[in-house]
Coordinates of C-alpha atoms in Angstrom, one line a residue:
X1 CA 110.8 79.0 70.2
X2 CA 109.2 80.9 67.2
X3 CA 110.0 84.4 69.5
X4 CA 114.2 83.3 69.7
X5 CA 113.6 82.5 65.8
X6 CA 112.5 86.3 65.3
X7 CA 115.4 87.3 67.5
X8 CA 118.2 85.9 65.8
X9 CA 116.3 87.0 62.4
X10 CA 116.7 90.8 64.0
X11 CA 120.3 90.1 64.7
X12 CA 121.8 88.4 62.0
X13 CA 124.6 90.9 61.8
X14 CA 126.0 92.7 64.2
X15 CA 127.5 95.5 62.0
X16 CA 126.1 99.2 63.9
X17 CA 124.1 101.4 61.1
X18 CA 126.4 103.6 59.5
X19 CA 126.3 107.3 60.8
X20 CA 125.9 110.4 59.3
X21 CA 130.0 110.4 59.4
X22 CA 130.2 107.4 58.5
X23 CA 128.2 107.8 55.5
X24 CA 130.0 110.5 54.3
X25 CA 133.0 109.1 54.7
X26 CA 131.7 105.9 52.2
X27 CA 130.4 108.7 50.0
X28 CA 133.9 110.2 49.5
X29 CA 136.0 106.6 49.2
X30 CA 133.3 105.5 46.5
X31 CA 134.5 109.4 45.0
X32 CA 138.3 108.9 45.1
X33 CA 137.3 105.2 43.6
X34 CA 135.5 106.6 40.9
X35 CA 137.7 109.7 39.8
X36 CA 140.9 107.1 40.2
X37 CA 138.9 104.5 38.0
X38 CA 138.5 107.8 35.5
X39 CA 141.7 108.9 35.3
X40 CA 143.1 104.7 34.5
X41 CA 140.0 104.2 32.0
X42 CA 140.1 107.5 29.7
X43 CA 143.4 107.8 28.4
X44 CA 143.1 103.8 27.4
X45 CA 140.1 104.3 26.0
X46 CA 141.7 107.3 23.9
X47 CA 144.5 105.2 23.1
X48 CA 141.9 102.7 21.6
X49 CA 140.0 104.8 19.8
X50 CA 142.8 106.4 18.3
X51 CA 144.5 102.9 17.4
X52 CA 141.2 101.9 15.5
X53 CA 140.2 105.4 14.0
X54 CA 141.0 105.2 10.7
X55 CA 139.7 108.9 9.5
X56 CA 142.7 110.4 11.9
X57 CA 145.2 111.5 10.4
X58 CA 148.7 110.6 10.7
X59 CA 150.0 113.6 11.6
X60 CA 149.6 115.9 14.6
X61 CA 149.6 119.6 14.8
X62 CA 149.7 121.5 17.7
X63 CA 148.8 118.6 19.8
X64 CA 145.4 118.6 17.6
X65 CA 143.7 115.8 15.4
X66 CA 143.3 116.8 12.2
X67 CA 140.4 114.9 11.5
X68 CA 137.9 113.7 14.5
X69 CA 135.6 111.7 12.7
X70 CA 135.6 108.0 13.3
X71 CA 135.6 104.9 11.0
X72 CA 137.0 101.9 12.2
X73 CA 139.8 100.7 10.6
X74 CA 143.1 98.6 11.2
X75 CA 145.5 101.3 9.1
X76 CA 147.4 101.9 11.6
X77 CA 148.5 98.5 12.9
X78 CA 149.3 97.6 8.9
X79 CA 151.3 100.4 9.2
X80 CA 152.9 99.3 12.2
X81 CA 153.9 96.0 10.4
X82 CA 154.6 97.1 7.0
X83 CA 156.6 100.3 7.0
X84 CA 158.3 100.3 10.2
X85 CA 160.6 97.2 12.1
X86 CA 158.3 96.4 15.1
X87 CA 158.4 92.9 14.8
X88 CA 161.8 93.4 14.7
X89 CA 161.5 95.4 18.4
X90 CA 159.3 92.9 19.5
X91 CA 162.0 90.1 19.2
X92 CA 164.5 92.4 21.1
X93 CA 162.5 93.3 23.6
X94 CA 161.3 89.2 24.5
X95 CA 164.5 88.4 24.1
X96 CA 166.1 90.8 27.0
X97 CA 162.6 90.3 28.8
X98 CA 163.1 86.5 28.9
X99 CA 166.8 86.7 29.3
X100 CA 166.3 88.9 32.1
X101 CA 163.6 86.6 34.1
X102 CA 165.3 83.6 33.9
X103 CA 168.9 84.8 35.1
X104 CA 167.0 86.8 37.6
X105 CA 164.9 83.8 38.8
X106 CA 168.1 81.8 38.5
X107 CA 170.6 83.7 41.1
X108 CA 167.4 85.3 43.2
X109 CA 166.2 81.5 44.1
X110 CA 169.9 80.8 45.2
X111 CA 170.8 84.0 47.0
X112 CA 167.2 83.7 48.8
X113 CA 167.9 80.4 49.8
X114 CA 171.2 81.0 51.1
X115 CA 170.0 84.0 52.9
X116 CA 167.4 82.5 54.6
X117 CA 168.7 79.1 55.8
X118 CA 172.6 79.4 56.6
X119 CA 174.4 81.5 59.0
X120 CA 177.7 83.3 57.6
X121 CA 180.0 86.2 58.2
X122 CA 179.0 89.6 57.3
X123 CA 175.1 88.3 56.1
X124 CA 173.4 91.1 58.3
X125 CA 175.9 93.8 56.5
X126 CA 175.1 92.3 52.8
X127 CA 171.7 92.4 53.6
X128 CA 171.7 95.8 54.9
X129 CA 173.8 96.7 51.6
X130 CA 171.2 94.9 49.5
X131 CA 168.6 97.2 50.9
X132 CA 170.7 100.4 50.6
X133 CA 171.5 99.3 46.2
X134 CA 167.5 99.8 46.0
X135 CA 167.7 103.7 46.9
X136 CA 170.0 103.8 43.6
X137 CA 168.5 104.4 40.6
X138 CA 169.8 102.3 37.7
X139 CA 170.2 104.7 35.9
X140 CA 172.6 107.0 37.9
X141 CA 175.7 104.2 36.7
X142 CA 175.4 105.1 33.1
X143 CA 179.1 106.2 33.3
X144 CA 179.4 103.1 34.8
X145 CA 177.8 100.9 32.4
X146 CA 179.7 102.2 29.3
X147 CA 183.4 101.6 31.0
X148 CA 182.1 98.1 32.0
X149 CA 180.4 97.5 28.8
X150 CA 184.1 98.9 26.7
X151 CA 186.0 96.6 28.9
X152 CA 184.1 93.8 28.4
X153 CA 183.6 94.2 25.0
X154 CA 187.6 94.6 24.5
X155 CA 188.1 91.4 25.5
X156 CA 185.0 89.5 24.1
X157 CA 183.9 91.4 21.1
X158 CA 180.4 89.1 20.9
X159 CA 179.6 91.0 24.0
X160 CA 176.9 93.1 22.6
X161 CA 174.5 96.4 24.1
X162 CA 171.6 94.0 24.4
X163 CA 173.5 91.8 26.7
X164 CA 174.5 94.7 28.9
X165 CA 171.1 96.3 29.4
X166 CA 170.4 92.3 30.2
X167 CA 172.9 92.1 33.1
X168 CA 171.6 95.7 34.0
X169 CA 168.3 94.6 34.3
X170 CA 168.9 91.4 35.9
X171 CA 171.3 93.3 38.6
X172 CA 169.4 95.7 39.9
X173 CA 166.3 93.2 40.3
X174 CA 168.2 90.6 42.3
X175 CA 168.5 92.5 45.3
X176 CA 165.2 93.0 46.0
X177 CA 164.0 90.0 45.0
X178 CA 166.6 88.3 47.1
X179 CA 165.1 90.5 49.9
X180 CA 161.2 89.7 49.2
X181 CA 162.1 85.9 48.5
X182 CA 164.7 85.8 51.7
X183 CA 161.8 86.6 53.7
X184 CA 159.0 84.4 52.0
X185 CA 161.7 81.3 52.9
X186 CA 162.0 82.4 56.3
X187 CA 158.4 81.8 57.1
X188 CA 159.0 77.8 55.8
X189 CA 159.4 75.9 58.9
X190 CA 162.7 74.5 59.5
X191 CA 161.8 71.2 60.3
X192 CA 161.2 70.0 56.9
X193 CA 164.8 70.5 56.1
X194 CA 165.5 68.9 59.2
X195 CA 163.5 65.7 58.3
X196 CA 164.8 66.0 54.7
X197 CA 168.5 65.9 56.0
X198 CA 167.8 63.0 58.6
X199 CA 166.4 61.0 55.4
X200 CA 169.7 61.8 53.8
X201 CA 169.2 65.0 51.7
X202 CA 172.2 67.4 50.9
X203 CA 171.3 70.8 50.8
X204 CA 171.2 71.1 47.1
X205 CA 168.2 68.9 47.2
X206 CA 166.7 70.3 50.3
X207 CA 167.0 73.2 48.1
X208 CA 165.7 71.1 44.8
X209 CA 163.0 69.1 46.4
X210 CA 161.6 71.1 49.3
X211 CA 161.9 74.6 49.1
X212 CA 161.4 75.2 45.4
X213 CA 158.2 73.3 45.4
X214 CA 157.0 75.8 48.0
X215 CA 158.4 78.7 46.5
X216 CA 157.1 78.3 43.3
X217 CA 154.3 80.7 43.4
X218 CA 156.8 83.8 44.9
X219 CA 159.1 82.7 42.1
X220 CA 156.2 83.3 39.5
X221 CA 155.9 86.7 40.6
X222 CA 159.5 87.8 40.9
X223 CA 159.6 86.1 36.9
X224 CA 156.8 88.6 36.2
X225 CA 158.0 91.2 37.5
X226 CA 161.4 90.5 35.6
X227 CA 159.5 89.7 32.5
X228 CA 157.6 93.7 32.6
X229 CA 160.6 95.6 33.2
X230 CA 162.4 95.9 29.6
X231 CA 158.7 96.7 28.4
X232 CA 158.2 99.8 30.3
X233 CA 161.9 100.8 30.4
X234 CA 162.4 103.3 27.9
X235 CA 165.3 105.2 29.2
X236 CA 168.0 102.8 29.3
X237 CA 167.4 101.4 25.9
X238 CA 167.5 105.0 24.5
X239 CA 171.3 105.6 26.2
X240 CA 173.0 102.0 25.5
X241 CA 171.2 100.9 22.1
X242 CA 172.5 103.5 19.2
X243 CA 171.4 100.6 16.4
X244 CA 167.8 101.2 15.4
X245 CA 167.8 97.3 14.4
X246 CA 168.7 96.6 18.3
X247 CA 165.9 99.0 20.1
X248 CA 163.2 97.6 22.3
X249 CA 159.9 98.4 22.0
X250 CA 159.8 101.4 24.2
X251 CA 162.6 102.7 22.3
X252 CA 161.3 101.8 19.0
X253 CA 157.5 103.0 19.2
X254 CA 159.1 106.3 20.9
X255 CA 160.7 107.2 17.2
X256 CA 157.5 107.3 16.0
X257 CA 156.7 110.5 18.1
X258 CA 160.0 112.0 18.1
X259 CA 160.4 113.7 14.9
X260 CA 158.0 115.5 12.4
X261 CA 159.1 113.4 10.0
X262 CA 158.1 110.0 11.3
X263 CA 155.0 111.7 13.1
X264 CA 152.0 108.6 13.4
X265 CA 150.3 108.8 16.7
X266 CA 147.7 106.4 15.8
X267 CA 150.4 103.8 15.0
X268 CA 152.3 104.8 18.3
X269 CA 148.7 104.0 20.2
X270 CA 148.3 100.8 18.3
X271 CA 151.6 99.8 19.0
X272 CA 151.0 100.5 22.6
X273 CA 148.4 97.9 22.8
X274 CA 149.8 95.2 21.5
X275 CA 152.6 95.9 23.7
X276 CA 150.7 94.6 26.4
X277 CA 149.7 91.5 24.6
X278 CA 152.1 89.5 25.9
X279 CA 152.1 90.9 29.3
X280 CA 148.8 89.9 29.5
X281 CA 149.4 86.3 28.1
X282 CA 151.5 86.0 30.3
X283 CA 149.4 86.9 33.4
X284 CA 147.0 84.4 32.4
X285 CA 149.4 81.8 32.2
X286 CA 150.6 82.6 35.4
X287 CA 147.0 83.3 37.4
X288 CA 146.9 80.5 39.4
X289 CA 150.5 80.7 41.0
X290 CA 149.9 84.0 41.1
X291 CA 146.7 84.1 43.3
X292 CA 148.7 81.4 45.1
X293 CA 151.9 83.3 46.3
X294 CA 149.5 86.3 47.4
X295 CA 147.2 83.9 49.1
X296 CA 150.0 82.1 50.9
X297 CA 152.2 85.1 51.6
X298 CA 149.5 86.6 53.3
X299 CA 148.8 83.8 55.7
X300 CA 152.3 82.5 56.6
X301 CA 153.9 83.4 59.3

């Protein structure tokens, strides 16, 4: 007895020692790891210490510091707030972030569902359209976008640039959402529609009752996804919005790097981190149905 006790002590595992290859090979992933960890961590860091250094100075020449010293200080972000309209970019850009999330959750959760569960003429050849929209940037329809937004606005004048970039946004997310949420409903049996229609369920609250429930956590992350886009999106906001009380943040902290006049990379850095405040609040907020859709999206089927 106490010899089979030392035997299955020996072979607890049955992983092989690694070979000289093999070792090598775990040498260089821990390398790319490392350098890839590098390159994410310094410029933050940078950004940080630049945000917070309150012996730089404002302005830049030829890409130099004028003053390297440190001192911690919060200059910059009083800056930020006092002589500049960032609060004023952070309302736009929540307001087109949230506008865009929930009209993109809206339609996505429809078309996905319809997608997924019914049978209709020419499905396969929207589907296969709504893969080919993806290979088209957004931003290739700017001639588009400004007849659209002239016609629209000729006819309702309350139509506004903010509204458009909106509708942009929203547009060229629901087709691959529909796509990525199409196929997380297709892996839903059937047969709980089925029960809920023998019970006497329409659709509408086969839709309502069982599939949103289940879809919850896939919806979170198409919402998040929505909710990111404006922030990072600086090119589209530069074209449509020619009112510097309209600009989104992108936009916005980009004039304070634009000009020798306006000049302040310390307050362009400390505007970039609280940028992601709320892209981080909402993260949190969202944690658990977000570790939930990944979890279940990787098991169904």
């Amino acid at each position: 007895m106490s010899i089979f006790k030392k035997k299955q002590e020996l072979y607890l595992s049955d992983r092989q020692p690694l070979t000289v290859v093999g070792k090598l090979l775990l040498f260089v992933s821990y390398a790319i790891l490392i350098g890839w960890a590098f390159v994410i961590v310094w410029p933050l860091s940078q950004m940080i210490i630049s945000a917070f250094n309150g012996n730089q100075g404002r302005y830049l020449i030829l890409n130099k510091i004028t003053d390297d010293s440190y001192m911690f200080s919060l200059k910059h972000f009083e800056f930020l707030f006092t002589e500049t309209k960032y609060l004023l970019w952070v309302k736009n850009t929540l307001v087109i972030a949230i506008a865009t999330a929930v009209l993109t959750i809206l339609i996505v959760s429809f078309t996905g569902y319809a997608y997924s569960r019914f049978r209709f003429k020419g499905r396969k050849a929207s589907l296969m359209a709504i893969m080919l929209i993806q290979t088209i940037p957004s931003f290739a329809g700017i001639t588009a976008y400004y007849t659209m937004h002239s016609i629209i606005s000729s006819v309702a004048p309350v139509f506004t640039r903010q509204m458009m970039l909106i509708l942009i946004y929203a547009g060229g997310g629901i087709a691959a959402n529909t796509f990525i949420l199409k196929g997380y409903m297709d892996s839903i049996s059937t047969e709980l529609d089925d029960a809920a229609k023998i019970d006497g369920c329409s659709n509408m609250k086969v839709y309502r009752l069982i599939i949103m429930p289940i879809v919850r956590p896939m919806l979170s992350i198409i919402a998040l996804w929505s909710f990111i886009g404006p922030f990072m999106d600086y090119l589209l906001p530069r074209v449509l919005l020619t009112n510097a009380n309209d600009y989104t943040l992108a936009q916005g902290l980009y004039t304070l790097m634009n000009n020798r006049e306006t000049l302040n990379q310390p307050a362009f850095a400390a505007g970039g981190l609280l940028t992601a405040v709320p892209i981080v609040i909402l993260f949190a907020v969202l944690q658990k149905q977000l570790i939930s859709g990944l979890a279940q999206g990787s098991v169904k089927g």
